[in-house]
CSV table of C-alpha atoms in Angstrom, one decimal:
chain,number,residue,atom,x,y,z
A,1024,MET,CA,0.0,0.0,0.1
A,1025,ARG,CA,1.2,3.6,-0.8
A,1026,GLU,CA,0.0,6.5,1.1
A,1027,ILE,CA,-1.1,9.7,-0.5
A,1028,ILE,CA,-1.5,12.8,1.5
A,1029,ILE,CA,-3.5,15.2,-0.7
A,1030,PHE,CA,-3.8,18.9,0.2
A,1031,ARG,CA,-5.2,22.1,-1.2
A,1032,HIS,CA,-3.0,25.0,-1.9
A,1033,GLY,CA,-3.2,28.1,0.4
A,1034,GLU,CA,-5.5,31.1,-0.3
A,1035,THR,CA,-5.1,33.4,-3.2
A,1036,ASP,CA,-6.8,36.8,-3.5
A,1037,TRP,CA,-9.1,35.2,-6.1
A,1038,ASN,CA,-10.2,32.5,-3.5
A,1039,ARG,CA,-11.0,35.5,-1.1
A,1040,GLU,CA,-13.1,37.1,-3.9
A,1041,GLU,CA,-14.8,33.7,-4.7
A,1042,ARG,CA,-13.4,34.1,-8.4
A,1043,PHE,CA,-12.9,31.0,-10.1
A,1044,GLN,CA,-9.3,30.4,-11.2
A,1045,GLY,CA,-9.2,27.3,-13.1
A,1046,HIS,CA,-6.0,27.2,-15.1
A,1047,ILE,CA,-5.4,31.0,-14.6
A,1048,ASP,CA,-2.1,31.2,-12.5
A,1049,VAL,CA,-2.8,33.3,-9.4
A,1050,PRO,CA,-0.2,33.3,-6.7
A,1051,LEU,CA,-0.7,32.8,-2.9
A,1052,ASN,CA,-1.4,35.8,-0.8
A,1053,ASP,CA,-0.1,36.2,2.8
A,1054,THR,CA,-2.9,34.2,4.3
A,1055,GLY,CA,-2.2,31.4,1.8
A,1056,ARG,CA,1.5,31.3,2.8
A,1057,GLU,CA,0.5,31.2,6.6
A,1058,GLN,CA,-1.9,28.2,5.6
A,1059,ALA,CA,0.8,26.4,4.0
A,1060,ALA,CA,3.1,26.8,6.9
A,1061,GLN,CA,0.3,25.4,9.1
A,1062,LEU,CA,0.4,22.2,7.2
A,1063,ILE,CA,4.0,21.6,8.1
A,1064,PRO,CA,3.5,20.1,11.6
A,1065,ARG,CA,0.7,17.7,10.4
A,1066,LEU,CA,2.8,16.6,7.4
A,1067,ARG,CA,5.9,16.2,9.6
A,1068,SER,CA,4.1,13.8,12.0
A,1069,ILE,CA,2.8,11.9,8.9
A,1070,GLY,CA,6.2,11.6,7.6
A,1071,ILE,CA,6.0,12.3,3.8
A,1072,ASP,CA,8.8,11.3,1.6
A,1073,ALA,CA,8.2,13.7,-1.3
A,1074,ILE,CA,5.7,16.2,-2.7
A,1075,LEU,CA,4.2,15.9,-6.2
A,1076,SER,CA,2.7,19.3,-7.1
A,1077,SER,CA,0.5,20.9,-9.8
A,1078,THR,CA,2.4,23.3,-12.0
A,1079,LEU,CA,0.3,26.3,-11.1
A,1080,SER,CA,2.2,28.7,-8.8
A,1081,ARG,CA,-0.3,28.6,-6.0
A,1082,ALA,CA,0.1,24.9,-5.6
A,1083,MET,CA,3.9,25.1,-6.2
A,1084,GLU,CA,4.4,27.8,-3.5
A,1085,THR,CA,2.5,25.8,-1.1
A,1086,ALA,CA,4.6,22.7,-1.8
A,1087,GLU,CA,7.8,24.8,-1.7
A,1088,ILE,CA,7.1,26.3,1.8
A,1089,ILE,CA,6.5,22.7,3.1
A,1090,ALA,CA,9.3,20.9,1.3
A,1091,ARG,CA,11.8,23.5,2.5
A,1092,ASP,CA,11.0,22.9,6.1
A,1093,LEU,CA,10.6,19.1,5.8
A,1094,SER,CA,13.7,18.7,3.5
A,1095,VAL,CA,11.7,16.6,1.0
A,1096,PRO,CA,12.0,16.8,-2.9
A,1097,ILE,CA,9.3,18.4,-5.0
A,1098,PHE,CA,8.1,17.0,-8.3
A,1099,ARG,CA,5.7,18.6,-10.7
A,1100,ASP,CA,3.0,17.4,-13.1
A,1101,GLY,CA,0.7,19.5,-15.1
A,1102,ASP,CA,-2.1,16.9,-14.8
A,1103,LEU,CA,-2.6,17.9,-11.2
A,1104,ARG,CA,-3.7,21.4,-12.2
A,1105,GLU,CA,-7.2,22.7,-11.4
A,1106,ALA,CA,-10.0,21.9,-13.6
A,1107,HIS,CA,-10.0,23.9,-16.9
A,1108,LEU,CA,-13.2,25.9,-16.4
A,1109,GLY,CA,-13.6,27.4,-19.9
A,1110,GLU,CA,-15.8,30.4,-20.1
A,1111,ALA,CA,-16.2,30.3,-16.3
A,1112,GLN,CA,-12.5,30.9,-15.6
A,1113,GLY,CA,-12.0,34.5,-14.0
A,1114,LEU,CA,-15.6,35.0,-13.1
A,1115,THR,CA,-16.9,35.3,-9.5
A,1116,ARG,CA,-19.4,32.7,-8.1
A,1117,THR,CA,-22.2,35.2,-8.4
A,1118,GLU,CA,-21.4,35.9,-12.1
A,1119,ILE,CA,-21.1,32.1,-12.7
A,1120,GLU,CA,-24.6,31.4,-11.2
A,1121,LYS,CA,-26.1,34.3,-13.0
A,1122,ARG,CA,-24.6,33.3,-16.4
A,1123,PHE,CA,-24.7,29.5,-16.3
A,1124,GLY,CA,-27.7,28.8,-13.8
A,1125,LEU,CA,-28.4,25.1,-13.6
A,1126,LEU,CA,-25.0,24.2,-15.2
A,1127,ALA,CA,-23.2,26.0,-12.3
A,1128,ARG,CA,-25.2,24.0,-9.7
A,1129,GLN,CA,-24.4,20.8,-11.6
A,1130,TRP,CA,-20.8,21.5,-11.7
A,1131,ARG,CA,-20.6,22.0,-8.1
A,1132,SER,CA,-22.8,19.0,-7.3
A,1133,TRP,CA,-21.5,16.0,-5.2
A,1134,ASN,CA,-23.7,13.7,-7.3
A,1135,VAL,CA,-21.6,11.4,-9.5
A,1136,SER,CA,-24.2,11.7,-12.3
A,1137,ASP,CA,-23.0,15.2,-12.9
A,1138,ALA,CA,-19.4,14.2,-13.6
A,1139,ASP,CA,-19.9,14.7,-17.2
A,1140,VAL,CA,-21.0,18.4,-16.9
A,1141,PHE,CA,-18.6,21.1,-18.1
A,1142,TYR,CA,-18.5,24.8,-18.7
A,1143,PRO,CA,-18.3,25.8,-22.5
A,1144,GLY,CA,-14.6,25.3,-23.5
A,1145,GLY,CA,-13.8,23.5,-20.2
A,1146,GLU,CA,-13.3,20.0,-19.0
A,1147,THR,CA,-15.8,17.6,-17.2
A,1148,GLY,CA,-15.2,16.5,-13.6
A,1149,GLY,CA,-14.6,13.0,-14.9
A,1150,GLN,CA,-11.7,14.2,-17.1
A,1151,VAL,CA,-10.2,16.1,-14.2
A,1152,SER,CA,-10.2,13.0,-11.8
A,1153,ALA,CA,-9.0,10.8,-14.6
A,1154,ARG,CA,-5.9,12.9,-15.4
A,1155,ALA,CA,-5.2,13.5,-11.6
A,1156,PHE,CA,-5.3,9.8,-10.7
A,1157,SER,CA,-3.2,9.0,-13.8
A,1158,ALA,CA,-0.5,11.5,-12.8
A,1159,ILE,CA,-0.3,10.2,-9.2
A,1160,GLU,CA,-0.2,6.5,-10.5
A,1161,ARG,CA,2.4,7.3,-13.1
A,1162,PHE,CA,4.5,8.9,-10.4
A,1163,LEU,CA,4.1,6.2,-8.0
A,1164,ASP,CA,5.1,3.5,-10.7
A,1165,LEU,CA,8.3,5.4,-11.4
A,1166,ASN,CA,9.4,6.3,-7.9
A,1167,PRO,CA,10.0,4.2,-4.6
A,1168,PHE,CA,8.4,6.8,-2.3
A,1169,GLN,CA,5.9,5.1,0.2
A,1170,ARG,CA,4.1,8.3,1.5
A,1171,VAL,CA,3.8,11.2,-1.0
A,1172,GLY,CA,2.2,14.7,-0.4
A,1173,ILE,CA,0.1,15.9,-3.3
A,1174,ALA,CA,-0.2,19.8,-3.6
A,1175,THR,CA,-3.3,20.4,-5.7
A,1176,HIS,CA,-6.6,22.3,-6.0
A,1177,GLY,CA,-10.1,22.2,-4.6
A,1178,GLY,CA,-11.7,21.0,-7.8
A,1179,VAL,CA,-9.2,18.2,-8.2
A,1180,ILE,CA,-9.6,17.0,-4.7
A,1181,ARG,CA,-13.3,17.1,-4.8
A,1182,ARG,CA,-13.5,15.0,-8.0
A,1183,MET,CA,-10.9,12.4,-6.6
A,1184,MET,CA,-12.8,12.1,-3.4
A,1185,GLN,CA,-16.1,11.6,-5.2
A,1186,LYS,CA,-14.4,8.5,-6.9
A,1187,VAL,CA,-12.7,7.2,-3.8
A,1188,LEU,CA,-15.5,7.5,-1.3
A,1189,PRO,CA,-18.5,5.0,-1.2
A,1190,LEU,CA,-21.6,6.1,-3.2
A,1191,GLY,CA,-23.8,8.2,-1.0
A,1192,SER,CA,-21.1,9.6,1.1
A,1193,GLU,CA,-21.6,13.2,2.3
A,1194,PRO,CA,-19.5,15.9,0.5
A,1195,VAL,CA,-16.2,16.5,2.1
A,1196,PRO,CA,-15.2,20.1,3.0
A,1197,ILE,CA,-12.3,21.4,0.8
A,1198,PRO,CA,-11.2,24.8,2.2
A,1199,ASN,CA,-7.8,26.1,1.5
A,1200,GLY,CA,-5.0,24.2,3.4
A,1201,ILE,CA,-7.2,21.0,3.9
A,1202,LEU,CA,-5.5,17.6,3.7
A,1203,TYR,CA,-6.8,14.1,3.2
A,1204,ARG,CA,-5.3,10.7,3.3
A,1205,LEU,CA,-5.7,8.2,0.4
A,1206,GLU,CA,-4.2,4.7,-0.1
A,1207,PHE,CA,-3.2,3.2,-3.4
A,1208,ASN,CA,-2.6,-0.5,-4.0
A,1209,PRO,CA,-0.1,-0.8,-6.8
A,1210,ASN,CA,-1.1,-4.4,-7.5
A,1211,SER,CA,-4.9,-4.0,-7.7
A,1212,ARG,CA,-4.7,-0.4,-8.8
A,1213,ALA,CA,-7.4,0.3,-6.2
A,1214,TRP,CA,-7.8,3.5,-4.2
A,1215,ASN,CA,-9.3,4.0,-0.8
A,1216,ALA,CA,-9.8,6.9,1.6
A,1217,ARG,CA,-8.5,6.7,5.1
A,1218,LYS,CA,-9.0,9.0,8.2
A,1219,LEU,CA,-6.1,11.3,9.3
């Protein structure tokens, strides 16, 4: 069994404004840097061996703050970037709900039947989880690390947790700086969620 400790990047100014970033590269703000630093004691006690990060700067900076303190290597993979939100990128939550209505509610839904919903020009939740799981499995297949931290984004974590948790599970909260523990069995290729 390999352990994955997946965590969301610290806050950005756009998070504070409830402006959807998607693939737009927005840096951490001071609160976000503090949130990244607050993850260090928990990740130290868990004992991660390495960090695999999204290539977007908000995730990379979160990973760098943690890795510097824990003296672990950082690896990058663009497949861990946030969902591409197409025409919704750069808009606030209010603007998105006004412009896209039902589509906005379906995109944010915890219902797995909404995994194929996408904003015009964007990708589906199913595409997001598929590329994220693929990136992590590819990394684990090529590296010996037993316990890996994953620095990524709220949409990626939400879509991954939807796949790993049993059907009918309650939605999990995904604020900036949250972390969850997953297990991956390299023989069966099965994923499971574990309590921290």
